[in-house]
Short mmCIF file of C-alpha atoms and ligand atoms in Angstrom, two decimals:
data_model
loop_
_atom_site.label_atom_id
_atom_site.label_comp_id
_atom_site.label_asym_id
_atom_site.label_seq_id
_atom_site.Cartn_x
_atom_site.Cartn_y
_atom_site.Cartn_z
CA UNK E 1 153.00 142.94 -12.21
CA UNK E 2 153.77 139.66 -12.81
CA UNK E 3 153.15 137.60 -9.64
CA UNK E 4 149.95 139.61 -9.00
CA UNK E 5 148.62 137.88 -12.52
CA UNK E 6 149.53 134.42 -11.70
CA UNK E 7 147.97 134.54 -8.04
CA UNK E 8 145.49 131.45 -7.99
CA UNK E 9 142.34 132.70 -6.52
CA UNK E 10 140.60 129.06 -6.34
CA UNK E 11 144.01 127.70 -4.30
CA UNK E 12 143.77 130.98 -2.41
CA UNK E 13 140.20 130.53 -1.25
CA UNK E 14 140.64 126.64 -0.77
CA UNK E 15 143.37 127.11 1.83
CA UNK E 16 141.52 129.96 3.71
CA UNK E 17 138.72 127.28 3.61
CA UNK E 18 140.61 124.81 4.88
CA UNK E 19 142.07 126.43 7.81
CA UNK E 20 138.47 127.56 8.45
CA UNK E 21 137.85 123.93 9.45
CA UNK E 22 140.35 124.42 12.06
CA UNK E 23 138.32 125.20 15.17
CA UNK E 24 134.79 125.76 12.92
CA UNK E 25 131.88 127.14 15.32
CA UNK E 26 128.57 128.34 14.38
CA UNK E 27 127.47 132.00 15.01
CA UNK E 28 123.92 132.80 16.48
CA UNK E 29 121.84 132.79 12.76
CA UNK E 30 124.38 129.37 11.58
CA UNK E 31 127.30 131.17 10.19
CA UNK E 32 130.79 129.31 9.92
CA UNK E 33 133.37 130.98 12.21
CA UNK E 34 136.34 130.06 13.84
CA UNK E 35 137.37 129.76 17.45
CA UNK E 36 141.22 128.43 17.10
CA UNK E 37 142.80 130.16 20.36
CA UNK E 38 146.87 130.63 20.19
CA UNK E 39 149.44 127.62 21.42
CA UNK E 40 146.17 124.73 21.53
CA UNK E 41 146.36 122.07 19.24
CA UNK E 42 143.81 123.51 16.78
CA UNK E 43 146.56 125.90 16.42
CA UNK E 44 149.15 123.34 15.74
CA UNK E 45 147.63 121.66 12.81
CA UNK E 46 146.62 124.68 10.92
CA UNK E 47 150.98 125.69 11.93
CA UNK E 48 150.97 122.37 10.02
CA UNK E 49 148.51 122.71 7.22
CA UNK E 50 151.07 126.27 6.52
CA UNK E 51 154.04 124.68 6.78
CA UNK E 52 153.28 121.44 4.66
CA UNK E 53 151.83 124.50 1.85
CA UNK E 54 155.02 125.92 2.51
CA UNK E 55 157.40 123.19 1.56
CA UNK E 56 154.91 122.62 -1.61
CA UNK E 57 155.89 126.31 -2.53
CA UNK E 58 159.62 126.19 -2.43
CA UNK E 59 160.02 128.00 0.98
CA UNK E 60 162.32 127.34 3.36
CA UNK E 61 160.43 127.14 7.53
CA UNK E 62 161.56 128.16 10.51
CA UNK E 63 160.38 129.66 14.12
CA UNK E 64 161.65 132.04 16.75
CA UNK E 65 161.28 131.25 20.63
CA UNK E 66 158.49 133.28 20.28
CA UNK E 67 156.39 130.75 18.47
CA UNK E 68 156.98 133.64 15.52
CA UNK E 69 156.66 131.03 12.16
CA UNK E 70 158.57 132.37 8.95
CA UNK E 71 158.02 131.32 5.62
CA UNK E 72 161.17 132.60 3.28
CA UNK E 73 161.31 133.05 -0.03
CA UNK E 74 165.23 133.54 -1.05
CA UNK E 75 166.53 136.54 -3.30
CA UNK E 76 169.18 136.59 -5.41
CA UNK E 77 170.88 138.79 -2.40
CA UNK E 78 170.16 136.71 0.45
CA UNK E 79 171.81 139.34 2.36
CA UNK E 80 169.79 142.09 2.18
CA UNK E 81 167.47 142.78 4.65
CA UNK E 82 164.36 140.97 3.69
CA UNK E 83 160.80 142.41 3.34
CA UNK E 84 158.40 140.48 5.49
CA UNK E 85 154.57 140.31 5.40
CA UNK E 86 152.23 138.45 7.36
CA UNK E 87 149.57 138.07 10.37
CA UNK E 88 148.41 135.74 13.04
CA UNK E 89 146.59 132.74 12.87
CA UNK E 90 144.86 132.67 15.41
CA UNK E 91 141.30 134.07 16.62
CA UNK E 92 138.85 135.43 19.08
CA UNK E 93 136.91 132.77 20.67
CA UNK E 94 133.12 133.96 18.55
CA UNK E 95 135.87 134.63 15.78
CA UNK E 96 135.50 134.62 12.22
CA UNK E 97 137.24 132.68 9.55
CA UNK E 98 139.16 136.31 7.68
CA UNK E 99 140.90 137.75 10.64
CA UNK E 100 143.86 137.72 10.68
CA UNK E 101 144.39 134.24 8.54
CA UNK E 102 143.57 136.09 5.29
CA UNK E 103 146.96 138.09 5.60
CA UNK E 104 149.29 134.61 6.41
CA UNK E 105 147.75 133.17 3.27
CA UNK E 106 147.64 136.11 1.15
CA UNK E 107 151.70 136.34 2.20
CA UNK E 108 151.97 132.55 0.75
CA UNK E 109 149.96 133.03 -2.13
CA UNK E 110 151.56 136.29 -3.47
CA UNK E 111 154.99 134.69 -2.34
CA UNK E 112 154.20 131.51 -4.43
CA UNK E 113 152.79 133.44 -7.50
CA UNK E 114 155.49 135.77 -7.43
CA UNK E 115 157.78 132.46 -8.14
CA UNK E 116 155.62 130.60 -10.06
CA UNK E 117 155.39 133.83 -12.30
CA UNK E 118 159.90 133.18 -12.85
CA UNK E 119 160.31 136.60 -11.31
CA UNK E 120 163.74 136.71 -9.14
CA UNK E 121 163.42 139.64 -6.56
CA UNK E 122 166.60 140.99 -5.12
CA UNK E 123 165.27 140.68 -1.53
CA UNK E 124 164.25 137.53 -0.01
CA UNK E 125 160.67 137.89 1.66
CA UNK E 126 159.40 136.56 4.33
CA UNK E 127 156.01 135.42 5.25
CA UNK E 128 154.81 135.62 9.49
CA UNK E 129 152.56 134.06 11.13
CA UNK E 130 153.01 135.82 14.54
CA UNK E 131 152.04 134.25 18.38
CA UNK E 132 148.66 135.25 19.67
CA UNK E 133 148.27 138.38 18.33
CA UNK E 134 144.47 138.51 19.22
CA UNK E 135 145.34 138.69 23.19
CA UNK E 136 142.09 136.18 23.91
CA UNK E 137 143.41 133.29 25.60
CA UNK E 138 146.32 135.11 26.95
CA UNK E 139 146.24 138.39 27.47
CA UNK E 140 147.29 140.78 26.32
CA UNK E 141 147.55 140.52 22.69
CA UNK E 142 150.62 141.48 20.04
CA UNK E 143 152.87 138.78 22.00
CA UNK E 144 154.81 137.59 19.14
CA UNK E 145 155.12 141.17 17.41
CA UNK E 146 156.20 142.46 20.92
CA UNK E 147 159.01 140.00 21.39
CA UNK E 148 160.26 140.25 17.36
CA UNK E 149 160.53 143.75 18.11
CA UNK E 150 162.13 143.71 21.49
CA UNK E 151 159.87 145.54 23.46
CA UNK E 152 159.32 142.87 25.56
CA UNK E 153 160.76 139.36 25.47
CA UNK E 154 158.40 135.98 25.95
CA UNK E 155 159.63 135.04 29.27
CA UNK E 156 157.52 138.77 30.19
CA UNK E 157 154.54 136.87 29.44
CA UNK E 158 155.58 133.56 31.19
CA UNK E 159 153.29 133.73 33.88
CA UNK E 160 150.23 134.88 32.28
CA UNK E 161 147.46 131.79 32.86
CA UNK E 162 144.86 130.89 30.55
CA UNK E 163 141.21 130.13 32.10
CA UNK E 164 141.90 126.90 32.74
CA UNK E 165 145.18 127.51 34.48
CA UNK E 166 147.73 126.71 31.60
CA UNK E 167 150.74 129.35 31.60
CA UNK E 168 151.57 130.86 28.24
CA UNK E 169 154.89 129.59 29.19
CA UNK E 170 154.09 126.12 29.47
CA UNK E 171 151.82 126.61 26.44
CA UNK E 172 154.53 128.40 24.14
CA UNK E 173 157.26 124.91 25.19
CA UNK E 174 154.70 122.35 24.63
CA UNK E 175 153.98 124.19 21.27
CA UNK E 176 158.15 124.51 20.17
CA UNK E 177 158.65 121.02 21.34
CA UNK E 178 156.08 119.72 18.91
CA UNK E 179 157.97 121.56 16.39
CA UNK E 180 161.47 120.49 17.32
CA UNK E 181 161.74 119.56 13.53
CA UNK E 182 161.07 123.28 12.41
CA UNK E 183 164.66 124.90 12.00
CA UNK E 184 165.07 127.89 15.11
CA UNK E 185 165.99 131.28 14.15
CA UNK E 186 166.84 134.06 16.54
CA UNK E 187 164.25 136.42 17.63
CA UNK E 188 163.87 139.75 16.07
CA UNK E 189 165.27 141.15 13.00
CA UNK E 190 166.16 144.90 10.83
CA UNK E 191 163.37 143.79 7.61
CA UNK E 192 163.77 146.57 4.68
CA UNK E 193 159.99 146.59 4.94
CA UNK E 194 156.65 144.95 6.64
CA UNK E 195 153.27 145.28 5.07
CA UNK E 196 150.19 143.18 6.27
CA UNK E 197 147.20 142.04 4.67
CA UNK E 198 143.71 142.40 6.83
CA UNK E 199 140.53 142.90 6.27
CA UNK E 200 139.19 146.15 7.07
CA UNK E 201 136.75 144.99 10.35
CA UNK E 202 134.99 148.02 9.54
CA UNK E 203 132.24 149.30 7.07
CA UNK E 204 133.91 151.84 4.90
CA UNK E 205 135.44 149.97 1.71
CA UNK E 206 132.00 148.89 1.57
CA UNK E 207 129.64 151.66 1.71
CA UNK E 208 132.13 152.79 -0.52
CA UNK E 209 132.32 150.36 -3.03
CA UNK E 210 136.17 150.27 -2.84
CA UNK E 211 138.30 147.02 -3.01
CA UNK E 212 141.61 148.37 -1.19
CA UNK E 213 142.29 150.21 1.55
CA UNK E 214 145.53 151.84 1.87
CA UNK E 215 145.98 152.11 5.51
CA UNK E 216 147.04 155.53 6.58
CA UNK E 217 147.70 154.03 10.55
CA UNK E 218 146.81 152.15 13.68
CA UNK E 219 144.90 154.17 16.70
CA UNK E 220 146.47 154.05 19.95
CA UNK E 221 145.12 151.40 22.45
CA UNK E 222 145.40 150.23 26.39
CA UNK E 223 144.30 146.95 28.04
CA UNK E 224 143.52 147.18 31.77
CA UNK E 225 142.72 144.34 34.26
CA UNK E 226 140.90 145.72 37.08
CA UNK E 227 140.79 143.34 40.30
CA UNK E 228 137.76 144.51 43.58
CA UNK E 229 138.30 142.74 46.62
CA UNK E 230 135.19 142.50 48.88
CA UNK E 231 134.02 140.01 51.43
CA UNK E 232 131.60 137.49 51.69
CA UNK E 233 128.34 137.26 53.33
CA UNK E 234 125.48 135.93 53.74
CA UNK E 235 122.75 137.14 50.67
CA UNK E 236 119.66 137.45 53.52
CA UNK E 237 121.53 138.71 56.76
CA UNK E 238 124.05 141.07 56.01
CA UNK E 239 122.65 144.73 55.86
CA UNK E 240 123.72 146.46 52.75
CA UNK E 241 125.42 149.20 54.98
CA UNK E 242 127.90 146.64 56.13
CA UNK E 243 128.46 144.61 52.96
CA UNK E 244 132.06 144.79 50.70
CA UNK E 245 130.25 143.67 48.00
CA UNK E 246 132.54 143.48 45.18
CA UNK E 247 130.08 142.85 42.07
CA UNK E 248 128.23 146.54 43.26
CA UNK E 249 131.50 148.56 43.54
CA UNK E 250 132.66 147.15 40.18
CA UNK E 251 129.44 148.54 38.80
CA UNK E 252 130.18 151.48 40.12
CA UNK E 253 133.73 151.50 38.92
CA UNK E 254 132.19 150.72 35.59
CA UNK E 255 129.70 153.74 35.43
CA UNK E 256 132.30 155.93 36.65
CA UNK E 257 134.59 154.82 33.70
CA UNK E 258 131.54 155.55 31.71
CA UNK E 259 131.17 159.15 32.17
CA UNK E 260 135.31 159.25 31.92
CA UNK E 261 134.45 158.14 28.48
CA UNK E 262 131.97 159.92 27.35
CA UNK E 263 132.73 161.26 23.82
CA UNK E 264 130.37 163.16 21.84
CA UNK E 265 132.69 163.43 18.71
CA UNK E 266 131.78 158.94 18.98
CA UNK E 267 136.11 158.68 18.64
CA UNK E 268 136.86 157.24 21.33
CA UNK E 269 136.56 153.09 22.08
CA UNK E 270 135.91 151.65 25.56
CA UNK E 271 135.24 148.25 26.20
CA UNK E 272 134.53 145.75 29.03
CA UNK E 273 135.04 142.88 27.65
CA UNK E 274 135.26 140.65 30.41
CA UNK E 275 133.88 139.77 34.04
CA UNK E 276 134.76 137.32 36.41
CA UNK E 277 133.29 137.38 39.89
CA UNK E 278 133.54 134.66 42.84
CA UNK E 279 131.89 132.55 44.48
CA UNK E 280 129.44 133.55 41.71
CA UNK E 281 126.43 132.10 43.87
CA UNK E 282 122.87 133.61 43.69
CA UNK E 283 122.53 134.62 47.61
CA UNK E 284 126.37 134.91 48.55
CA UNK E 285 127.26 138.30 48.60
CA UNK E 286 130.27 138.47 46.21
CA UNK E 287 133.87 138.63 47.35
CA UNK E 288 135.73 139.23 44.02
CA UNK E 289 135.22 141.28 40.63
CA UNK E 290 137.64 141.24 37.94
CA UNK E 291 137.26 143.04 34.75
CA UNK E 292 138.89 143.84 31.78
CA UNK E 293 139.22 147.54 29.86
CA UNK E 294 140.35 148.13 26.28
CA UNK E 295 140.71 151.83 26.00
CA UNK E 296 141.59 153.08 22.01
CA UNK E 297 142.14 156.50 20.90
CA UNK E 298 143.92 158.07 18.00
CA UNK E 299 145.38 160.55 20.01
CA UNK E 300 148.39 160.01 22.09
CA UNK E 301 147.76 162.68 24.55
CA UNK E 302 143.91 161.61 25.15
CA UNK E 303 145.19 158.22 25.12
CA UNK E 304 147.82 159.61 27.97
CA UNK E 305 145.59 161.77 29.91
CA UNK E 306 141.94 159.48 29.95
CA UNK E 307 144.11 156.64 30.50
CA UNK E 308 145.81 157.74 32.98
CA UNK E 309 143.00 158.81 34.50
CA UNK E 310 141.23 155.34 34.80
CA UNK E 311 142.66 153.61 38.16
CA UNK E 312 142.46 157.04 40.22
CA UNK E 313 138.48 157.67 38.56
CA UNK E 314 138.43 153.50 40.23
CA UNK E 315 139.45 154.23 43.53
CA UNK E 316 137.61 157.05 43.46
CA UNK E 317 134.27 155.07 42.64
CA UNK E 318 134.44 151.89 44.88
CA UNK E 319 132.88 152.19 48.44
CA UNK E 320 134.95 149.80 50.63
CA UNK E 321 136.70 146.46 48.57
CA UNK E 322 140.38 146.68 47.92
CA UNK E 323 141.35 148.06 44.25
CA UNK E 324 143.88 146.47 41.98
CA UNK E 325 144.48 147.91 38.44
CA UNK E 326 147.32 146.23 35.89
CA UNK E 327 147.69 147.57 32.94
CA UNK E 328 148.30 144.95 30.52
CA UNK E 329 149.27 146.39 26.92
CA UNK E 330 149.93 149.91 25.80
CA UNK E 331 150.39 150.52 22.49
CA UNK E 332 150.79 154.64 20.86
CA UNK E 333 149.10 155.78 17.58
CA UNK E 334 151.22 154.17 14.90
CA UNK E 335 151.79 156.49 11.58
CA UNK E 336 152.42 154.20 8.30
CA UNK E 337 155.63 155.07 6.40
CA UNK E 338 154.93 156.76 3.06
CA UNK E 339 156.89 154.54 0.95
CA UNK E 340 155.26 151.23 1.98
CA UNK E 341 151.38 153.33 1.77
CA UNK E 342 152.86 154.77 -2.14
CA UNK E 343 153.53 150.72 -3.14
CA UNK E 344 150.39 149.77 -1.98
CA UNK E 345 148.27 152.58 -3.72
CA UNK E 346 150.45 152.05 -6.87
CA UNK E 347 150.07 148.41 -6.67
CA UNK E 348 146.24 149.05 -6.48
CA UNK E 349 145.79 151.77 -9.33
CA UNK E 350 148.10 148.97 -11.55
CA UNK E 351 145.67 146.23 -11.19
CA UNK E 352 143.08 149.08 -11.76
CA UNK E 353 141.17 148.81 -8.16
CA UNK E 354 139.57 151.29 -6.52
CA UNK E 355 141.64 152.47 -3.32
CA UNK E 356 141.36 155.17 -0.30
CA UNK E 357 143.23 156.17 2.37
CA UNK E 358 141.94 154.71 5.26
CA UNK E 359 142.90 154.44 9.49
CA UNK E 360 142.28 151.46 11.34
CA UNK E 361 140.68 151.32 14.58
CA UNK E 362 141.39 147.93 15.29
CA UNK E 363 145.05 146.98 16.29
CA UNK E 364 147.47 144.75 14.56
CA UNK E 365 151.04 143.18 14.60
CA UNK E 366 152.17 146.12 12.08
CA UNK E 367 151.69 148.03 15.17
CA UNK E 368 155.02 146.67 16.60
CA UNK E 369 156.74 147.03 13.62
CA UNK E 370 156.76 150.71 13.16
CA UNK E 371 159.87 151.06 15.09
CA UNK E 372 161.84 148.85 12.85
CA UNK E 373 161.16 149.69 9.56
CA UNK E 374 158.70 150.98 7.21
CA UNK E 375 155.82 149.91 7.99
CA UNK E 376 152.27 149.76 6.54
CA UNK E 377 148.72 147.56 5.90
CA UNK E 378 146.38 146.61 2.84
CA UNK E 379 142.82 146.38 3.81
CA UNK E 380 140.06 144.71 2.06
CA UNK E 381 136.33 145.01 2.61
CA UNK E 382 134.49 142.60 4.74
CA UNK E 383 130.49 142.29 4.88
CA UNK E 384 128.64 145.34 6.91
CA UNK E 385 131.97 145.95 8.66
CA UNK E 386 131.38 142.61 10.62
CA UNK E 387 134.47 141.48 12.61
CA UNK E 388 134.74 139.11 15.78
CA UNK E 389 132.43 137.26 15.14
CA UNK E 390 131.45 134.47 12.98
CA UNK E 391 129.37 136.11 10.27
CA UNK E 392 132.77 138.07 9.06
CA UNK E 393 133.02 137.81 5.53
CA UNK E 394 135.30 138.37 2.66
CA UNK E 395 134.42 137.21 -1.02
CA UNK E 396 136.49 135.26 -3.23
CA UNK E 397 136.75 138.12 -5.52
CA UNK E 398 137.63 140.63 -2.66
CA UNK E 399 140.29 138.64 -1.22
CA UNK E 400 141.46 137.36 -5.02
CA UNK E 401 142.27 141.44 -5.39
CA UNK E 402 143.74 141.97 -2.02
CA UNK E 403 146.25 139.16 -2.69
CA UNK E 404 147.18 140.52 -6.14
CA UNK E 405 147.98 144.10 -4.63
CA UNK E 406 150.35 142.43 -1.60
CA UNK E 407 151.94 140.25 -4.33
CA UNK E 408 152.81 143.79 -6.72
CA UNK E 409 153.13 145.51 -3.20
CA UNK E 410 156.01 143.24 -2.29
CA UNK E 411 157.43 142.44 -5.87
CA UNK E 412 158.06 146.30 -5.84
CA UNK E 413 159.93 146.33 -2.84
CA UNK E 414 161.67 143.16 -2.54
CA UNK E 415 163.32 145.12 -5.90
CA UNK E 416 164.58 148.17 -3.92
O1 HGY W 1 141.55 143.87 19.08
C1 HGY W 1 141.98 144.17 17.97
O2 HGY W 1 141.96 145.31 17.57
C2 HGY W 1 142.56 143.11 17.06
O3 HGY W 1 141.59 142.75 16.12
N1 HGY W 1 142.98 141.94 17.77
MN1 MN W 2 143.45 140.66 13.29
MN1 MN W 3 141.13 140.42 15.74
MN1 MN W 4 146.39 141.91 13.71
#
C-alpha cells in the first residue's frame, strides 16, 4: 500500500485548485465553477499546467491525433501492456471544478506517490487526459475515448461546428500545432487495464456516508439532434391555419417525446438540453427549431426499442415543417470487469474506507474502453449529488481517499 500512504493530499488539492482557475465562473448563489470548453485556449494552459506537473514527476508526455494526452510512468517491463487511468479535462459550460479533472489529477498524484514511495511496478501506467469527453462545445461527447478505441476515428468528427462556427477539425490542428513540442504517439492501444477516478454526480455515497464507490457499470445513452423546418411569416397576418411554424411543431414533437418517456419506475433519463430557433424575432413566425435529446437507459433493449422509436413518434407529432433527426452518439450499457471492480474494493477495505457497489447514470470515457480491456471506475461522493454545475463539490478529505484507493488500485495491477 505504499504509494497510497505517500499520496500528498495538500499538492493534490492545490493542483485541482489551480486548474479550477482555468475558466473560473460563478454559479447563481457565488459558487466557484468552471467553464473550460475542449480545444480553446483555457484548455491549452491547464494541457500545460499537466504537462509542466508532469515533467516535475518523472513522466515522460506525449499525445495522439486525437488530442488524447498521456502521462507514462515506465515499468521495469516496458513491454507489457500498460495499465492506464485517467479522465477529461474539460467541462460543461455552468460546470463545476471536480468533473472530470479530479480523475486526471488523481492519475498524477497516485502515479507520483507510487514513485516517490521507491515502489517499481512491472507495468508502466499511464495517465489520460482524453479530448472533449463532455460533448458541450462539440457534440457529441466521448471523442477522444471513441477514436483511442477505434470506433470512430477524429476525421468522423471533422465537420462538427462549434456555436461560433469553428470546426472541431480546425479546433483539434490549431490545438496539436501548439503542441508540436509534445512527442506523437499512435492512436489507440491493447492497456492490461483502465480504471477512472470520478466523482459520483449523484447523491448516494452521501446519504450513505460512504467514501468509495465501486462502480458496478455505465447505463446506456443516445444523443439526438432534431432539426423542424417551417416558414416564415408575418406574426399579425398569417392565420394560424396556414402557418409552418416551426417553434409550435417542435413543442409538439417535444410533448410527444414526453409521453414516449414516461416512466413510472423514474429509470429512465430524457433530456432537452438545447434549443435553437431562427430568426428568433418576437412577431416573425419562426422558420427553424433545432433541439437536442439525450436519451439514457440501463437497458439495452429499452434503450433499442424507445430509441428507436423517437424520430417516427417526431414525424408523427409535427403538423406541416420538414423533419430532420441525426443521431449523434450511441453508446450500450457497459458492464465493469470483475477483476478491475475486486482491486478497487480491496484497495478500499485496505485503507479501511467504507465502499458499495454502485452504477453510474452519468456516462464516461471508461465507457469506450470496455471493449479493450478490463475496465472499471472509483467514485467518490460529491455534495447533495450536485454535478454540472458550479456548486459541485468534493472535500479535501474525500478526494485525499479517492486518490489513495486509485494509487493501491493501480499499484495492484500494474504488478499482474
Ligand atoms: O453527460 C454525462 O453523463 C457526462 O457527465 N459527460
Ligand atoms: Mn465527467
Ligand atoms: Mn460531465
Ligand atoms: Mn467522463
Amino acid at each position: 500500500m505504499g504509494g497510497a500512504a505517500s499520496v500528498q493530499e495538500s499538492r493534490h488539492w492545490d493542483r485541482l485548485m489551480a486548474m479550477a482557475a482555468l475558466g473560473a465562473i460563478r454559479g447563481a448563489d457565488g459558487e466557484p465553477g468552471v467553464n473550460r470548453a475542449c480545444l480553446t485556449e483555457l484548455d491549452r494552459a491547464a494541457r500545460r499546467l499537466l504537462i509542466g506537473w508532469a515533467g516535475e514527476a518523472g513522466l515522460t508526455v506525449s499525445v495522439d491525433a486525437a488530442a488524447n494526452l498521456f502521462l507514462r510512468h515506465e515499468g521495469t517491463d516496458p513491454d507489457a501492456a500498460p495499465v492506464l487511468t485517467g479522465s477529461h479535462m474539460d467541462s460543461q459550460p455552468n460546470g463545476g471544478r471536480f468533473d472530470g479533472i479530479w480523475g486526471v489529477l488523481a492519475g498524477l498524484e497516485a502515479v507520483q506517490a507510487i514513485r516517490e514511495a521507491g515502489i517499481a511496478t512491472k507495468r508502466p501506467i499511464e495517465v489520460v487526459a482524453w479530448t472533449n469527453e463532455e460533448g458541450g462545445r462539440f457534440a457529441p461527447g466521448c471523442m477522444g475515448s471513441m477514436s483511442y478505441n477505434g470506433c470512430k476515428r477524429p476525421e468522423d468528427f471533422a465537420a462538427v461546428t462549434d456555436a461560433e462556427g469553428i470546426t472541431f477539425g480546425d479546433a483539434l490542428r490549431a490545438l496539436l500545432e501548439s503542441e508540436a513540442d509534445i512527442a506523437r504517439r499512435p492512436l489507440g492501444g491493447k492497456p492490461f487495464a483502465y480504471v477512472e477516478a470520478h466523482i459520483e454526480q449523484g447523491p448516494v455515497l452521501e446519504r450513505e456516508g460512504l467514501d468509495i464507490g465501486v462502480v458496478t457499470g455505465i447505463q446506456g445513452s443516445r444523443w439526438f439532434t432534431v432539426t423542424i423546418t417551417g416558414e416564415t411569416a408575418h406574426a399579425g397576418t398569417a392565420p394560424l391555419g396556414l402557418r409552418r411554424d416551426a417553434v409550435q411543431d417542435m413543442v409538439r414533437a417535444i410533448e410527444a417525446l414526453n409521453r414516449l418517456m414516461a416512466d413510472p419506475a423514474d429509470i429512465l433519463r430524457f433530456t432537452v438540453g438545447r434549443v435553437e430557433v431562427g430568426p428568433n424575432s418576437s412577431n416573425t413566425v419562426a422558420d427553424r427549431a433545432v433541439f437536442s435529446i439525450d436519451f439514457r437507459h440501463p437497458d439495452a433493449g429499452v434503450l433499442t426499442e424507445r430509441g428507436d422509436a423517437i424520430e417516427p413518434t417526431i414525424r408523427a407529432a409535427v403538423r406541416n415543417c420538414d423533419v430532420h433527426v441525426l443521431e449523434r452518439f450511441h453508446a450500450l450499457p457497459a458492464v465493469f470487469d470483475p477483476m478491475v471492480r475486486e482491486a478497487v474494493s480491496r484497495a478500499a477495505s485496505g485503507l479501511g474506507y467504507g465502499q458499495r457497489d454502485i452504477a453510474s447514470g452519468a456516462f464516461h470515457d471508461a465507457q469506450f474502453m470496455v471493449p479493450l480491456c478490463p475496465t472499471g471506475m472509483i467514485f467518490i461522493p460529491c455534495r447533495k449529488g450536485i454535478s454540472h454545475n458550479p456548486a459541485e463539490y468534493s472535500s479535501p478529505e474525500q478526494v485525499a481517499k479517492g486518490t489513495r484507493v486509485l494509487a493501491a488500485t493501480l499499484e495492484e495491477l500494474a504488478a499482474r
